[in-house]
Amino acid sequence: MEIFNVLAAASASFVFGAIWYMVLSDPWMTASGVARDADGKPLNSSNPRPYILSAISAIVVAGMMRHVLAASGVTSITSGAIAGFGIGAFLIVLWIMMNNEFAGKPFQLTVIDGGYAVIGCTLMGAVLMAF
């Protein structure tokens, strides 16, 4: 039954990401340098690959997070959320920041992508412990 926990956690993070990036689409596209068409939409908006890879990545991250939380003895929703927050804030955001800094990207990109990582991992941790 753990696969359902992982899928639910991945789905929660994925859905949150869809909302996050819809709300922040314009500043994210500007900061990331995504090429746009005449309507302001990304040139690759009809390409399913980013969405497929994002969904697979969310499942893999949720699966690894489930393993880490179980190995750490985390059992409550609150502890799962705190652990998820820590994973997002102190592992993922710092990696994103390093990559963006070396690529010369605006710090706003780190804030936007990092915010999603922190909140998405917090949700994952909470959902994993909810079942």
PDB file of C-alpha atoms in Angstrom:
ATOM      1  CA  MET A   1       0.000   0.000   0.000  1.00  0.00           C
ATOM      2  CA  GLU A   2       2.990   2.332   0.300  1.00  0.00           C
ATOM      3  CA  ILE A   3       2.858   2.947  -3.449  1.00  0.00           C
ATOM      4  CA  PHE A   4      -0.465   4.752  -2.945  1.00  0.00           C
ATOM      5  CA  ASN A   5       1.142   7.014  -0.327  1.00  0.00           C
ATOM      6  CA  VAL A   6       3.946   7.808  -2.744  1.00  0.00           C
ATOM      7  CA  LEU A   7       1.533   8.503  -5.609  1.00  0.00           C
ATOM      8  CA  ALA A   8      -0.653  10.703  -3.384  1.00  0.00           C
ATOM      9  CA  ALA A   9       2.373  12.668  -2.155  1.00  0.00           C
ATOM     10  CA  ALA A  10       3.724  13.075  -5.686  1.00  0.00           C
ATOM     11  CA  SER A  11       0.294  14.187  -6.904  1.00  0.00           C
ATOM     12  CA  ALA A  12      -0.059  16.763  -4.125  1.00  0.00           C
ATOM     13  CA  SER A  13       3.302  18.280  -4.993  1.00  0.00           C
ATOM     14  CA  PHE A  14       2.652  18.142  -8.745  1.00  0.00           C
ATOM     15  CA  VAL A  15      -0.752  19.849  -8.434  1.00  0.00           C
ATOM     16  CA  PHE A  16       0.708  22.493  -6.136  1.00  0.00           C
ATOM     17  CA  GLY A  17       3.487  23.055  -8.700  1.00  0.00           C
ATOM     18  CA  ALA A  18       0.948  23.569 -11.461  1.00  0.00           C
ATOM     19  CA  ILE A  19      -0.784  26.248  -9.406  1.00  0.00           C
ATOM     20  CA  TRP A  20       2.528  27.811  -8.267  1.00  0.00           C
ATOM     21  CA  TYR A  21       3.879  28.157 -11.781  1.00  0.00           C
ATOM     22  CA  MET A  22       0.561  29.359 -13.235  1.00  0.00           C
ATOM     23  CA  VAL A  23       0.513  32.179 -10.693  1.00  0.00           C
ATOM     24  CA  LEU A  24       4.218  32.950 -11.180  1.00  0.00           C
ATOM     25  CA  SER A  25       4.444  32.155 -14.897  1.00  0.00           C
ATOM     26  CA  ASP A  26       5.413  35.615 -16.120  1.00  0.00           C
ATOM     27  CA  PRO A  27       8.181  36.323 -13.582  1.00  0.00           C
ATOM     28  CA  TRP A  28       9.428  32.733 -13.916  1.00  0.00           C
ATOM     29  CA  MET A  29       9.624  32.913 -17.720  1.00  0.00           C
ATOM     30  CA  THR A  30      11.429  36.260 -17.498  1.00  0.00           C
ATOM     31  CA  ALA A  31      13.925  35.030 -14.877  1.00  0.00           C
ATOM     32  CA  SER A  32      14.565  31.700 -16.602  1.00  0.00           C
ATOM     33  CA  GLY A  33      14.874  33.193 -20.073  1.00  0.00           C
ATOM     34  CA  VAL A  34      12.279  30.888 -21.629  1.00  0.00           C
ATOM     35  CA  ALA A  35      11.612  31.837 -25.250  1.00  0.00           C
ATOM     36  CA  ARG A  36       8.025  32.975 -25.854  1.00  0.00           C
ATOM     37  CA  ASP A  37       5.762  33.162 -28.887  1.00  0.00           C
ATOM     38  CA  ALA A  38       3.783  36.240 -29.970  1.00  0.00           C
ATOM     39  CA  ASP A  39       1.070  35.461 -27.382  1.00  0.00           C
ATOM     40  CA  GLY A  40       3.615  35.318 -24.544  1.00  0.00           C
ATOM     41  CA  LYS A  41       3.379  31.546 -24.153  1.00  0.00           C
ATOM     42  CA  PRO A  42       6.532  29.401 -23.997  1.00  0.00           C
ATOM     43  CA  LEU A  43       7.605  28.142 -27.414  1.00  0.00           C
ATOM     44  CA  ASN A  44       7.662  24.586 -26.062  1.00  0.00           C
ATOM     45  CA  SER A  45       4.202  24.785 -24.431  1.00  0.00           C
ATOM     46  CA  SER A  46       2.842  21.967 -26.605  1.00  0.00           C
ATOM     47  CA  ASN A  47       5.739  19.621 -25.759  1.00  0.00           C
ATOM     48  CA  PRO A  48       4.560  16.980 -23.234  1.00  0.00           C
ATOM     49  CA  ARG A  49       8.108  15.988 -22.222  1.00  0.00           C
ATOM     50  CA  PRO A  50       8.553  18.521 -19.361  1.00  0.00           C
ATOM     51  CA  TYR A  51       5.231  17.462 -17.836  1.00  0.00           C
ATOM     52  CA  ILE A  52       5.985  13.755 -18.139  1.00  0.00           C
ATOM     53  CA  LEU A  53       9.470  14.146 -16.667  1.00  0.00           C
ATOM     54  CA  SER A  54       8.085  16.335 -13.866  1.00  0.00           C
ATOM     55  CA  ALA A  55       5.490  13.709 -12.951  1.00  0.00           C
ATOM     56  CA  ILE A  56       8.090  10.926 -12.968  1.00  0.00           C
ATOM     57  CA  SER A  57      10.474  13.061 -10.922  1.00  0.00           C
ATOM     58  CA  ALA A  58       7.767  13.809  -8.349  1.00  0.00           C
ATOM     59  CA  ILE A  59       7.103  10.078  -7.953  1.00  0.00           C
ATOM     60  CA  VAL A  60      10.804   9.275  -7.545  1.00  0.00           C
ATOM     61  CA  VAL A  61      11.331  12.101  -5.036  1.00  0.00           C
ATOM     62  CA  ALA A  62       8.258  11.056  -3.046  1.00  0.00           C
ATOM     63  CA  GLY A  63       9.462   7.443  -3.064  1.00  0.00           C
ATOM     64  CA  MET A  64      12.901   8.393  -1.789  1.00  0.00           C
ATOM     65  CA  MET A  65      11.399  10.748   0.759  1.00  0.00           C
ATOM     66  CA  ARG A  66       9.167   7.922   2.034  1.00  0.00           C
ATOM     67  CA  HIS A  67      12.277   5.773   2.482  1.00  0.00           C
ATOM     68  CA  VAL A  68      14.172   8.549   4.290  1.00  0.00           C
ATOM     69  CA  LEU A  69      11.243   9.365   6.579  1.00  0.00           C
ATOM     70  CA  ALA A  70      10.694   5.693   7.436  1.00  0.00           C
ATOM     71  CA  ALA A  71      14.412   5.168   8.126  1.00  0.00           C
ATOM     72  CA  SER A  72      14.401   8.281  10.334  1.00  0.00           C
ATOM     73  CA  GLY A  73      11.446   7.098  12.387  1.00  0.00           C
ATOM     74  CA  VAL A  74       9.158   9.929  11.295  1.00  0.00           C
ATOM     75  CA  THR A  75       5.556   8.955  11.972  1.00  0.00           C
ATOM     76  CA  SER A  76       3.365  12.050  12.330  1.00  0.00           C
ATOM     77  CA  ILE A  77       2.001  14.467   9.740  1.00  0.00           C
ATOM     78  CA  THR A  78       3.690  17.384  11.510  1.00  0.00           C
ATOM     79  CA  SER A  79       7.054  15.621  11.624  1.00  0.00           C
ATOM     80  CA  GLY A  80       6.678  14.621   7.981  1.00  0.00           C
ATOM     81  CA  ALA A  81       5.963  18.223   7.011  1.00  0.00           C
ATOM     82  CA  ILE A  82       8.950  19.483   9.017  1.00  0.00           C
ATOM     83  CA  ALA A  83      11.244  16.870   7.475  1.00  0.00           C
ATOM     84  CA  GLY A  84       9.922  17.698   4.002  1.00  0.00           C
ATOM     85  CA  PHE A  85      10.503  21.391   4.663  1.00  0.00           C
ATOM     86  CA  GLY A  86      14.089  20.628   5.699  1.00  0.00           C
ATOM     87  CA  ILE A  87      14.736  18.515   2.614  1.00  0.00           C
ATOM     88  CA  GLY A  88      13.376  21.232   0.359  1.00  0.00           C
ATOM     89  CA  ALA A  89      15.014  24.185   2.111  1.00  0.00           C
ATOM     90  CA  PHE A  90      18.385  22.734   3.049  1.00  0.00           C
ATOM     91  CA  LEU A  91      19.068  20.288   0.210  1.00  0.00           C
ATOM     92  CA  ILE A  92      17.108  21.147  -2.912  1.00  0.00           C
ATOM     93  CA  VAL A  93      17.073  24.955  -2.735  1.00  0.00           C
ATOM     94  CA  LEU A  94      20.811  25.136  -2.172  1.00  0.00           C
ATOM     95  CA  TRP A  95      21.437  22.902  -5.189  1.00  0.00           C
ATOM     96  CA  ILE A  96      19.108  25.026  -7.318  1.00  0.00           C
ATOM     97  CA  MET A  97      20.923  28.143  -6.128  1.00  0.00           C
ATOM     98  CA  MET A  98      24.343  26.736  -7.042  1.00  0.00           C
ATOM     99  CA  ASN A  99      23.174  25.796 -10.535  1.00  0.00           C
ATOM    100  CA  ASN A 100      21.485  29.157 -11.122  1.00  0.00           C
ATOM    101  CA  GLU A 101      24.454  31.155  -9.840  1.00  0.00           C
ATOM    102  CA  PHE A 102      26.926  29.343 -12.096  1.00  0.00           C
ATOM    103  CA  ALA A 103      24.546  29.772 -15.040  1.00  0.00           C
ATOM    104  CA  GLY A 104      24.276  33.499 -14.315  1.00  0.00           C
ATOM    105  CA  LYS A 105      20.528  33.342 -13.795  1.00  0.00           C
ATOM    106  CA  PRO A 106      18.691  36.019 -11.777  1.00  0.00           C
ATOM    107  CA  PHE A 107      18.273  35.282  -8.066  1.00  0.00           C
ATOM    108  CA  GLN A 108      14.510  35.612  -8.585  1.00  0.00           C
ATOM    109  CA  LEU A 109      14.623  32.260 -10.407  1.00  0.00           C
ATOM    110  CA  THR A 110      16.102  30.615  -7.309  1.00  0.00           C
ATOM    111  CA  VAL A 111      13.384  32.189  -5.160  1.00  0.00           C
ATOM    112  CA  ILE A 112      10.584  30.966  -7.448  1.00  0.00           C
ATOM    113  CA  ASP A 113      11.944  27.449  -8.054  1.00  0.00           C
ATOM    114  CA  GLY A 114      13.183  27.158  -4.480  1.00  0.00           C
ATOM    115  CA  GLY A 115       9.817  28.193  -3.095  1.00  0.00           C
ATOM    116  CA  TYR A 116       8.186  25.411  -5.055  1.00  0.00           C
ATOM    117  CA  ALA A 117      10.786  22.905  -3.815  1.00  0.00           C
ATOM    118  CA  VAL A 118      10.261  23.859  -0.172  1.00  0.00           C
ATOM    119  CA  ILE A 119       6.464  23.894  -0.257  1.00  0.00           C
ATOM    120  CA  GLY A 120       6.272  20.859  -2.542  1.00  0.00           C
ATOM    121  CA  CYS A 121       8.531  18.788  -0.261  1.00  0.00           C
ATOM    122  CA  THR A 122       6.634  19.993   2.815  1.00  0.00           C
ATOM    123  CA  LEU A 123       3.410  18.767   1.204  1.00  0.00           C
ATOM    124  CA  MET A 124       5.038  15.476   0.232  1.00  0.00           C
ATOM    125  CA  GLY A 125       6.232  14.861   3.783  1.00  0.00           C
ATOM    126  CA  ALA A 126       2.833  15.646   5.262  1.00  0.00           C
ATOM    127  CA  VAL A 127       0.918  13.508   2.763  1.00  0.00           C
ATOM    128  CA  LEU A 128       3.313  10.579   3.173  1.00  0.00           C
ATOM    129  CA  MET A 129       2.628  10.571   6.916  1.00  0.00           C
ATOM    130  CA  ALA A 130      -1.141  11.071   6.543  1.00  0.00           C
ATOM    131  CA  PHE A 131      -1.735   7.424   5.631  1.00  0.00           C
TER     132      PHE A 131
END
